[in-house]
Short mmCIF file of C-alpha atoms in Angstrom, two decimals:
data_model
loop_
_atom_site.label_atom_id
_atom_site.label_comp_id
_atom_site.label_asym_id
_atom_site.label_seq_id
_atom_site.Cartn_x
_atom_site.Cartn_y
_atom_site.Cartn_z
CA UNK A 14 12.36 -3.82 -13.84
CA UNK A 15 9.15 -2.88 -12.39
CA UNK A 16 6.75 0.07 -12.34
CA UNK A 17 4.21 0.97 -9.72
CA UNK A 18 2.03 3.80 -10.29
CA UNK A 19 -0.58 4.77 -7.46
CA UNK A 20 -3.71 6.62 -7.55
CA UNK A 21 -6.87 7.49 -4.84
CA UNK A 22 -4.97 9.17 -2.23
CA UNK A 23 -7.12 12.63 -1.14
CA UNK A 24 -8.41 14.62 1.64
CA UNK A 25 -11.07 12.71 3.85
CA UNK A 26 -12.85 13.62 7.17
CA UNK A 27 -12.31 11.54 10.21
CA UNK A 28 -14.39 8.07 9.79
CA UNK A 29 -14.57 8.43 6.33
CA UNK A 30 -13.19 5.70 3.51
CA UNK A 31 -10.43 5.79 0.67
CA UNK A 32 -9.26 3.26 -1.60
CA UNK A 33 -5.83 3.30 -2.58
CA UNK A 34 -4.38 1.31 -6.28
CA UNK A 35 -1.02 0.57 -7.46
CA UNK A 36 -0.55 -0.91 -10.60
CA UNK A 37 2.40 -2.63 -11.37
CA UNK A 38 4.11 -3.01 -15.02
CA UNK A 39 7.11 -4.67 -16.65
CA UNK A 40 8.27 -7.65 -14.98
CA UNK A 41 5.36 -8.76 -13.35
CA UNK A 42 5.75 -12.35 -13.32
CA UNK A 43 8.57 -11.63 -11.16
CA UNK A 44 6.78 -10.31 -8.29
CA UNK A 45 5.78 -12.07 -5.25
CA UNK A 46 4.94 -9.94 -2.44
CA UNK A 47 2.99 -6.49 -2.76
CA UNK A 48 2.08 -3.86 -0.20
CA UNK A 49 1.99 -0.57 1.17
CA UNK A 50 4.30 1.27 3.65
CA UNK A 51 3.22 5.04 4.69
CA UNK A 52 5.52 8.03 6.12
CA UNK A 53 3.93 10.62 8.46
CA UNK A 54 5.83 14.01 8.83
CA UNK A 55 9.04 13.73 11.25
CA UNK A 56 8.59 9.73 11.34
CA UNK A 57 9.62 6.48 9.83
CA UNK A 58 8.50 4.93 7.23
CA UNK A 59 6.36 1.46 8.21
CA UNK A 60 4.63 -1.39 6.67
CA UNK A 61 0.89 -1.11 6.75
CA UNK A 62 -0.12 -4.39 5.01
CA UNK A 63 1.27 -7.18 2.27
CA UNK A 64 -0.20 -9.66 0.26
CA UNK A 65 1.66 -12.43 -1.51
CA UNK A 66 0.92 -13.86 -4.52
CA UNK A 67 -1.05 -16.39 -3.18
CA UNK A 68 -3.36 -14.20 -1.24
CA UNK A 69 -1.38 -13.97 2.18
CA UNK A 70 -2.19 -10.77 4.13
CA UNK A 71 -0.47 -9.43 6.73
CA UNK A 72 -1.11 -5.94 8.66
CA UNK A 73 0.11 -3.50 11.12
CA UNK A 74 -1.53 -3.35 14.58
CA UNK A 75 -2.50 -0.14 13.89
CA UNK A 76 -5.06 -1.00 10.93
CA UNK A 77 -6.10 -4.27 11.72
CA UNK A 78 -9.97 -4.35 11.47
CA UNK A 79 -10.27 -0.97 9.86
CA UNK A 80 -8.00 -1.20 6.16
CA UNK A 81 -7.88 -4.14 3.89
CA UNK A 82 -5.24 -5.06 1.14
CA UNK A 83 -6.64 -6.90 -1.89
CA UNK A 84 -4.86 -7.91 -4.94
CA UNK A 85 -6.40 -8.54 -8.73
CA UNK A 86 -3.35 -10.90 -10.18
CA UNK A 87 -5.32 -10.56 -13.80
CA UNK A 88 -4.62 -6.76 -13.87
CA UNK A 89 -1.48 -6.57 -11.68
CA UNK A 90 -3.16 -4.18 -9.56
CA UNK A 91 -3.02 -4.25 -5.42
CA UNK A 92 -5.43 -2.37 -3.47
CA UNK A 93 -5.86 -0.88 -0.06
CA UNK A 94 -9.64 0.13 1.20
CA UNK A 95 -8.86 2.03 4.12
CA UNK A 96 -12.23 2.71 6.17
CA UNK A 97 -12.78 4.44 9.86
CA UNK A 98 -10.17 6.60 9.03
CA UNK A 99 -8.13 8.48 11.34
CA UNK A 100 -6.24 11.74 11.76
CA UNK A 101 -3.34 9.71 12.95
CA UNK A 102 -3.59 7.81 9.55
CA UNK A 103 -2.40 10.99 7.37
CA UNK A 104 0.61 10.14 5.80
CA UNK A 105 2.36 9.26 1.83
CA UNK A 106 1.30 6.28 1.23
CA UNK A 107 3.93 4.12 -0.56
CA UNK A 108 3.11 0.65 -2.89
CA UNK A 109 6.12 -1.61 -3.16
CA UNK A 110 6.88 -4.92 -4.95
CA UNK A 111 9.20 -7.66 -4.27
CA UNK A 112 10.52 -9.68 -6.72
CA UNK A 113 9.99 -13.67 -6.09
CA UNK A 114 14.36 -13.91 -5.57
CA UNK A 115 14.50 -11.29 -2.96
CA UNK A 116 16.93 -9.57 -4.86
CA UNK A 117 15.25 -6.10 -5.46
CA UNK A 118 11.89 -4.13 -3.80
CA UNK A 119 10.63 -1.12 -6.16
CA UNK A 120 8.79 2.36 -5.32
CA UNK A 121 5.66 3.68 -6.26
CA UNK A 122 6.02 7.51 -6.10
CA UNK A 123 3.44 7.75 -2.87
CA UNK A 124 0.34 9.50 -2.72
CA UNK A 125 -0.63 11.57 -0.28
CA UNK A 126 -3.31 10.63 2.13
CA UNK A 127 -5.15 13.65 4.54
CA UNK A 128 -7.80 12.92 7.15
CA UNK A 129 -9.11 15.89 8.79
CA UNK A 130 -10.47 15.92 12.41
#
């Protein structure tokens, strides 16, 4: 089993910065990829960016150039600095981890991320 806890979601103006955590705990040797999905109001939940453990990123279209996922193996901890936010960015923000087998994906519990216009 894993656990992901997130933290630094909050209200920002439009062009302004957050930085999102999620720490994993328990199994953590079994984890290989890491990222964040987010779910605006009404619509599906998508992927916003991954890393592996080896340090492979991958983002949506929509972020490229303006968020950055970042991972700290040592304290099981993957981060997102999102910067040049957008209203079109508010969302919950979800960390998930996969385990190295495929077998199983877990949840953080989302945090909620505003940006006011």
């Amino acid at each position: 089993q894993v656990q992901l806890v997130e933290s630094g979601g909050g209200l920002v103006q439009a062009g302004g910065s957050l930085r999102l955590s999620c720490a994993a705990s328990g199994s953590i040797f079994s984890i290989n990829v890491m990222g964040w999905y987010r779910q605006a109001p009404g619509k599906q939940r998508e992927l916003v960016a991954s890393i592996t453990s080896g340090g492979s990123t991958n983002y949506a279209d929509s972020v490229k150039g303006r968020f950055t996922i970042s991972r700290d193996n040592a304290k099981n901890t993957v981060y997102l600095q999102m910067n040049s936010l957008k209203p079109e960015d508010t969302a919950v923000y979800y960390c998930y981890a996969d385990v190295r087998d495929g077998s199983s994906r877990y949840w953080g519990q989302g945090t909620q991320v505003t940006v006011s216009s």
